[in-house]
Amino acid sequence: MTLGGLLSAPPAIVAAGAAVFSDALRAQGAAVHDVDWRPPGFGDPADLAALALDRRRDAANRVAVERILAAGSQLVDVRPAREVIGLADRTLLHSGPPLTWEAASGPMRGALIGACLFEGWASDVEEAEILLSSGAITLEPCHHHRTVGPMAGVTSPSMWMWCLRDPVHGGQAFCNLNEGLGKVLRMGAFDAQVQTRLAWMRDVLGPVLSKAVRGSIDAGNDPLDVKGVLAQMLQMGDEGHNRNRAGSLMTLRDLSPAIVSTDAPSSDIAAVLRFIGGNEHFFLNLGMPTAKLAMDAARDVPGSSMVTVMSRNGTEFGIQTAGTGDRWFTGPANTPVGLFLGNYGPDDANPDIGDSAIMETYGVGGFSMAAAPAIVRFVGGTVPDALATTERMYQLTLAENPAMAIPILGFRGSPTGIDVLKVARTGWLPQINTGMAGRIAGTGQVGAGLVQPPQVCFENALAALAEDARAA
């Protein structure tokens, strides 16, 4: 057919992929023929069969899902890390699976150096590097301490932490306080500006928030329902990972009466309110432990193929599953693709980093992009891409979370509970939207974008789950 002949008759359209495209064409009166095509799956056929035929799997996954959906999240305290998780001197937490100084990326090294300077363990960068390279500083993953941290996730003993509790299962989860955007410790920056901000957060922000949170509860008020805030955010254009505007404003609204009632100097109260009001990502560090609480509730369910952790340290990406407990399945972290700040470009970006993919593990963030179409202006892509991404994630998950409803999809619950078996069968990998740190220590944030886990993480998890199924 000639090019001109294409318009001589009604078009015949063959569609493969997300149903949202076919539905949109049919709404315009076009005839569409759907083809059930998807990328080829992966994994050893014997492993796929063993897991698929595991008699425990369906019941175990139902238990895991029920625990996630039932989990709650209340803000009950703000305290220094040394008090709340017993973080010892000369110990630093970091994001992702276990890591050594030798394997650490630029932004991770920058954040570790900055934390050593902040704690006074080193007087300059060179001294900090000597301490870290000698093994004098112990490095441990945040996840090993019921904790999560965005980007580098570095948490030191003097840093104040949000303390959240699950009133249903009794679990606890923790996260440090959000510094804001730009040149910040979590992005690998450690200069004088970063140190000054961290000192203010230690001396002013943390104590004021602690007095406000504990004072409000002591006065007989209910703790802040953080899960409720997260649910409302999705109704207001946030997706809970890279867009937290509504959530941060709601948190400011809910905490402000208690903040202004503290006995802190008025100048400190004003500075705290200004800081929260100017920090669009303030809520992220509350949302992450909320997701952590839910996913921890589903740990240690024999036979379950559901993912409970997705996390990255800037070098490796790691996942854990409900059926394999604390065991990590790792692979080389991919580099996000997206939009860059200023004159930065792809060569400036470090591979994927941060515990914040716990949001996608819970079913928000990149899984709920349909709730926040404006996110594409920050991470790239188009509005149809955002809608199609959420539609595709339903194919990888075990349930829909009714508490996290997506308005544009008729208030359908967000796709929740990533299933290793479904990922392997479809060949599709979970979608994460994330910030990008500069690959050179000290740079800070260079952009934001989209990324997926390495396939090998799921291949290894599949093999382990299949081995367990054969032994059961």
XYZ file of C-alpha atoms in Angstrom:
472
model
C 0.000 0.000 0.000
C 1.249 3.482 -0.803
C 1.582 6.095 1.879
C -1.399 7.985 0.488
C -3.458 4.805 0.506
C -3.248 4.602 4.277
C -6.006 7.201 4.540
C -8.271 5.741 1.883
C -10.066 3.434 4.295
C -10.691 3.153 8.036
C -7.494 2.132 9.806
C -6.972 -1.443 10.980
C -5.169 -1.313 14.290
C -3.361 -4.123 16.058
C -2.458 -3.342 19.673
C -0.098 -5.182 22.007
C 0.482 -4.140 25.586
C -1.450 -2.106 28.141
C -5.225 -2.101 27.588
C -5.351 1.664 28.182
C -4.204 2.271 24.586
C -6.808 -0.034 23.070
C -9.559 1.474 25.200
C -8.585 4.994 24.146
C -8.711 4.044 20.456
C -12.069 2.307 20.790
C -13.454 5.381 22.516
C -12.660 7.265 19.299
C -14.530 4.725 17.185
C -11.509 2.829 15.868
C -11.517 -0.933 15.339
C -8.766 -2.495 17.437
C -7.469 -6.062 17.416
C -5.702 -6.907 20.665
C -2.757 -9.277 20.586
C -1.752 -10.953 23.825
C 1.986 -10.400 23.413
C 4.475 -9.784 26.141
C 8.247 -9.985 26.484
C 9.595 -13.493 26.963
C 9.874 -14.606 30.550
C 13.092 -15.664 32.237
C 14.364 -18.247 34.676
C 15.095 -21.941 34.577
C 11.922 -23.800 33.449
C 12.413 -26.319 36.258
C 12.554 -23.504 38.822
C 9.455 -21.864 37.354
C 7.585 -25.167 37.540
C 8.727 -25.898 41.082
C 7.582 -22.520 42.338
C 4.329 -22.543 40.361
C 3.450 -25.988 41.734
C 4.415 -25.209 45.340
C 1.239 -26.068 47.244
C 2.078 -23.516 49.921
C 2.393 -20.537 47.578
C -1.211 -19.364 47.129
C -2.063 -19.546 50.827
C 1.288 -18.036 51.829
C 0.858 -15.128 49.430
C -2.645 -14.489 50.760
C -1.252 -14.292 54.289
C 1.522 -11.923 53.188
C -0.922 -9.677 51.328
C -3.384 -9.609 54.228
C -0.631 -8.485 56.576
C 0.454 -5.699 54.242
C -3.049 -4.369 53.678
C -3.862 -4.472 57.400
C -0.680 -2.712 58.547
C -0.991 0.817 59.902
C 1.508 3.577 60.589
C 1.520 6.073 63.453
C 4.135 8.699 64.279
C 4.943 8.113 67.948
C 8.304 9.818 68.578
C 11.354 11.622 67.252
C 14.646 10.609 68.859
C 18.372 10.351 68.059
C 19.512 7.157 66.339
C 21.798 6.205 69.232
C 18.739 6.092 71.510
C 16.067 4.590 69.333
C 17.990 1.831 67.516
C 21.026 1.685 69.772
C 23.339 2.858 66.997
C 26.828 2.525 68.415
C 29.653 5.035 68.144
C 31.789 4.668 64.996
C 28.873 2.917 63.230
C 27.076 4.256 60.158
C 23.993 2.920 58.433
C 23.641 3.075 54.660
C 21.009 2.267 52.043
C 20.790 -0.949 50.087
C 22.358 -4.359 50.642
C 25.641 -4.804 52.586
C 28.526 -2.684 51.308
C 32.221 -2.118 51.886
C 34.116 1.152 51.566
C 36.086 -0.308 48.665
C 32.895 -1.036 46.699
C 31.127 2.222 47.606
C 30.186 4.627 44.810
C 30.992 8.331 44.733
C 27.802 9.613 46.391
C 27.902 6.868 49.033
C 31.509 7.739 49.840
C 30.605 11.417 49.992
C 27.780 10.766 52.437
C 29.935 8.513 54.625
C 32.687 11.154 54.698
C 30.136 13.826 55.562
C 28.746 11.756 58.426
C 32.240 11.245 59.872
C 32.805 15.005 59.758
C 29.388 15.674 61.288
C 30.023 13.287 64.192
C 33.471 14.786 64.822
C 35.229 11.462 64.171
C 37.407 13.210 61.580
C 38.594 16.794 61.233
C 38.911 16.777 57.440
C 38.098 14.708 54.359
C 41.460 12.952 54.262
C 41.162 11.809 57.865
C 37.620 10.576 57.231
C 38.762 8.566 54.214
C 41.549 6.976 56.262
C 39.077 5.965 58.973
C 36.614 4.522 56.484
C 39.201 2.652 54.422
C 40.865 1.189 57.523
C 37.674 -0.436 58.784
C 37.560 1.758 61.896
C 33.986 2.706 60.965
C 31.423 -0.097 60.895
C 29.032 0.016 57.920
C 25.649 -1.696 58.131
C 22.505 -1.590 55.960
C 19.588 0.474 57.254
C 17.267 -2.459 56.586
C 19.129 -4.553 59.147
C 17.948 -2.119 61.833
C 14.245 -1.720 60.860
C 15.357 1.540 59.239
C 15.225 3.080 55.778
C 17.115 6.028 54.343
C 16.656 7.856 51.021
C 19.510 7.901 48.467
C 22.786 7.134 50.307
C 20.659 6.659 53.424
C 23.619 7.366 55.688
C 22.500 7.624 59.304
C 24.841 8.389 62.197
C 24.263 8.162 65.982
C 23.541 11.898 66.463
C 20.913 12.151 63.717
C 17.296 12.419 64.824
C 14.870 9.833 63.507
C 11.162 9.528 62.886
C 9.812 6.661 65.021
C 6.754 4.956 63.546
C 4.650 2.131 64.944
C 2.239 -0.304 63.327
C -0.760 -0.463 65.719
C -1.989 -3.680 64.097
C 1.095 -5.893 64.146
C 3.159 -3.980 66.703
C 6.116 -3.400 64.395
C 8.423 -0.390 64.478
C 10.288 1.395 61.699
C 12.606 4.394 61.602
C 14.005 6.986 59.216
C 16.207 10.060 59.522
C 14.865 13.567 58.802
C 14.772 14.938 55.258
C 17.332 17.631 54.455
C 15.596 19.105 51.406
C 16.867 19.166 47.822
C 20.131 20.057 46.121
C 23.526 19.660 47.783
C 22.594 17.407 50.677
C 24.291 14.548 52.502
C 21.987 11.865 51.109
C 23.084 12.878 47.583
C 26.759 12.633 48.538
C 27.516 16.285 49.314
C 29.480 17.067 52.475
C 30.700 20.697 52.292
C 30.328 23.411 54.929
C 26.766 24.212 53.846
C 25.754 20.571 54.342
C 27.480 20.418 57.735
C 25.779 23.605 58.901
C 22.367 22.259 57.949
C 23.001 18.915 59.652
C 24.097 20.692 62.833
C 20.918 22.803 62.794
C 18.813 19.684 62.286
C 20.562 18.074 65.283
C 20.364 21.110 67.561
C 17.026 22.663 66.565
C 14.830 20.690 64.168
C 15.074 17.332 65.920
C 14.461 18.618 69.460
C 11.517 20.804 68.375
C 9.870 17.942 66.460
C 10.473 15.609 69.404
C 8.789 17.996 71.829
C 5.904 18.520 69.425
C 5.233 14.844 68.707
C 5.667 13.586 72.253
C 3.919 16.598 73.770
C 0.871 16.133 71.568
C 0.570 12.448 72.489
C 1.142 13.177 76.186
C -1.688 15.719 75.978
C -4.067 12.943 74.954
C -4.094 13.503 71.177
C -3.987 10.595 68.749
C -0.649 10.005 67.003
C -0.352 11.277 63.432
C -1.845 8.649 61.092
C 0.933 8.581 58.496
C -0.706 5.860 56.420
C -3.800 8.067 56.217
C -1.705 10.970 54.946
C -0.120 8.731 52.316
C -3.542 7.575 51.158
C -4.769 11.171 50.854
C -1.669 12.188 48.906
C -2.639 9.898 46.048
C -5.970 11.732 45.852
C -4.123 15.049 45.561
C -1.590 14.429 42.788
C 1.326 12.862 44.681
C 2.670 9.362 44.087
C 4.659 9.132 47.316
C 8.225 8.834 46.037
C 9.368 11.706 43.836
C 6.307 13.876 44.379
C 5.416 14.609 48.017
C 4.034 18.140 47.844
C 0.576 17.424 49.201
C 1.886 15.023 51.816
C 4.457 17.499 53.085
C 1.835 20.248 53.335
C -0.598 17.980 55.181
C 2.153 16.997 57.602
C 2.969 20.661 58.178
C -0.718 21.335 58.833
C -1.017 18.468 61.306
C 2.218 19.130 63.192
C 2.076 22.944 63.302
C -0.236 23.314 66.334
C 2.016 21.082 68.401
C 5.179 22.781 67.114
C 4.002 26.262 68.074
C 2.976 24.946 71.492
C 6.488 23.792 72.418
C 8.627 25.774 74.833
C 11.329 26.317 72.188
C 12.445 29.891 71.372
C 10.131 31.610 68.902
C 13.022 32.019 66.467
C 13.563 28.243 66.450
C 9.860 27.575 65.945
C 9.769 30.002 63.029
C 12.862 28.412 61.486
C 11.374 24.916 61.798
C 8.092 25.952 60.179
C 9.981 27.725 57.386
C 12.136 24.673 56.770
C 9.205 22.259 56.586
C 7.176 24.631 54.416
C 10.054 24.995 51.962
C 10.860 21.281 51.729
C 8.617 19.479 49.258
C 10.159 16.117 50.143
C 9.723 16.460 53.897
C 7.075 13.707 53.936
C 9.201 11.172 52.035
C 11.055 10.244 55.222
C 7.708 9.474 56.866
C 6.305 7.605 53.875
C 9.299 5.286 53.620
C 9.055 3.835 57.154
C 5.291 3.524 56.620
C 5.997 1.248 53.665
C 8.712 -0.496 55.689
C 6.221 -1.284 58.458
C 3.819 -2.871 55.977
C 6.450 -4.919 54.191
C 8.082 -6.070 57.429
C 4.692 -7.367 58.538
C 4.878 -9.817 55.617
C 8.343 -11.156 56.443
C 9.032 -14.820 57.102
C 5.991 -16.398 55.465
C 7.240 -19.800 54.224
C 6.245 -20.423 50.621
C 5.472 -16.797 49.769
C 6.981 -15.474 46.534
C 6.260 -11.835 47.345
C 9.031 -9.215 47.393
C 9.401 -7.425 50.746
C 12.425 -5.208 49.970
C 13.843 -3.480 46.921
C 16.871 -1.368 47.763
C 20.109 -0.081 46.247
C 23.392 1.268 47.571
C 24.728 2.952 44.435
C 26.713 -0.132 43.460
C 24.308 -3.042 43.854
C 20.550 -3.483 43.773
C 19.114 -5.975 46.253
C 15.738 -7.581 46.903
C 14.342 -9.771 49.672
C 11.218 -11.936 49.690
C 8.707 -13.005 52.305
C 9.622 -16.658 51.795
C 13.393 -16.207 52.176
C 13.552 -13.815 55.141
C 16.624 -11.586 55.401
C 18.517 -13.150 52.485
C 19.629 -10.647 49.827
C 19.506 -11.286 46.071
C 21.704 -8.732 44.371
C 22.934 -7.512 41.009
C 24.685 -4.453 39.570
C 22.530 -1.336 39.955
C 21.295 0.253 36.738
C 21.604 3.980 36.051
C 18.319 5.941 35.950
C 17.219 7.631 32.725
C 15.431 10.949 33.037
C 15.772 14.711 33.326
C 18.821 16.585 34.577
C 19.351 19.761 36.555
C 21.297 22.663 35.070
C 24.184 21.550 32.881
C 24.328 18.004 34.220
C 23.863 15.093 31.828
C 23.863 11.279 31.694
C 27.610 11.042 32.256
C 27.195 12.792 35.612
C 24.656 10.333 37.067
C 25.567 7.580 39.500
C 23.912 4.170 39.304
C 20.673 3.723 41.231
C 20.878 4.385 44.974
C 18.565 4.492 48.010
C 16.139 2.596 50.229
C 13.297 4.690 48.808
C 12.289 1.882 46.420
C 10.473 0.530 49.479
C 7.686 2.812 48.205
C 7.381 0.825 44.961
C 7.643 -2.420 46.938
C 4.564 -1.208 48.823
C 2.763 -0.278 45.598
C 3.131 3.499 45.432
C 5.855 5.624 43.821
C 6.510 4.320 40.308
C 3.651 1.830 40.684
C 1.159 4.668 41.266
C 2.375 7.129 38.651
C -1.154 7.235 37.238
C -2.167 9.094 40.402
C 0.420 11.798 39.745
C 0.669 12.522 35.992
C 2.561 15.733 36.749
C 5.460 13.563 37.931
C 6.549 13.145 34.319
C 7.718 16.771 34.346
C 10.267 15.750 36.969
C 11.329 12.246 35.913
C 10.635 12.315 32.155
C 8.184 10.508 29.901
C 4.601 11.471 29.135
C 1.236 11.293 30.862
C 0.216 8.212 28.813
C 3.494 6.620 29.942
C 2.532 7.201 33.570
C -0.886 5.618 33.050
C 0.536 2.664 31.117
C 3.185 2.042 33.770
C 0.612 1.637 36.523
C -1.528 -0.605 34.299
C 1.500 -2.790 33.618
C 2.436 -3.096 37.299
C -0.917 -4.768 38.019
C 0.420 -7.697 35.971
C 3.340 -8.137 38.406
C 1.504 -7.893 41.708
C -0.664 -10.038 43.939
C -3.274 -7.518 45.093
C -4.768 -4.060 44.865
C -4.460 -1.910 47.969
C -7.884 -0.309 48.571
C -6.363 2.233 50.968
C -4.121 3.586 48.194
C -6.767 4.392 45.591
C -5.918 5.944 42.212
C -8.594 8.454 41.123
C -7.969 8.403 37.370
C -8.389 4.606 37.355
C -11.814 4.812 38.966
C -10.273 4.695 42.459
C -8.793 1.303 41.780
C -6.364 0.255 44.514
C -2.678 0.569 43.754
C -0.863 -2.551 42.485
C 0.701 -4.045 45.610
C 2.847 -7.057 46.452
C 5.386 -7.794 43.716
C 5.364 -11.506 42.864
C 8.706 -13.043 41.832
C 6.876 -15.680 39.798
C 4.830 -13.109 37.862
C 7.929 -11.023 37.155
C 9.723 -14.083 35.791
C 6.753 -15.264 33.729
C 6.088 -11.890 32.101
C 9.682 -10.740 31.738
C 8.586 -7.307 32.977
C 10.547 -5.660 35.753
C 9.187 -3.311 38.443
C 9.254 0.407 37.588
C 10.896 2.819 40.018
C 11.037 6.599 39.804
C 13.902 8.128 41.691
C 16.318 10.976 42.224
C 19.786 10.865 40.679
C 22.947 11.607 42.627
C 26.141 12.796 40.984
C 28.669 9.993 40.533
C 31.491 12.132 41.949
C 31.536 12.483 45.735
C 30.426 15.927 46.866
C 28.333 16.755 43.790
C 24.826 16.362 45.175
C 21.679 15.848 43.108
C 21.976 15.971 39.318
C 18.451 15.005 38.256
C 15.573 12.536 38.557
C 14.361 9.701 36.391
C 13.134 6.161 35.934
C 14.950 2.885 36.552
C 14.342 -0.849 36.876
C 16.049 -3.526 38.967
C 18.570 -5.829 37.300
C 16.895 -9.023 36.134
C 19.465 -11.179 37.909
C 17.984 -10.220 41.317
C 14.730 -11.914 40.383
C 16.476 -14.841 38.703
C 18.376 -15.578 41.901
C 15.291 -15.106 44.074
C 13.355 -17.466 41.797
C 16.048 -20.129 42.114
C 16.102 -19.822 45.925
C 12.320 -19.984 46.225
C 12.224 -22.989 43.907
C 14.878 -24.762 45.968
C 12.857 -24.093 49.093
C 9.698 -25.393 47.371
C 11.427 -28.654 46.462
C 12.610 -29.103 50.037
C 9.199 -28.424 51.566
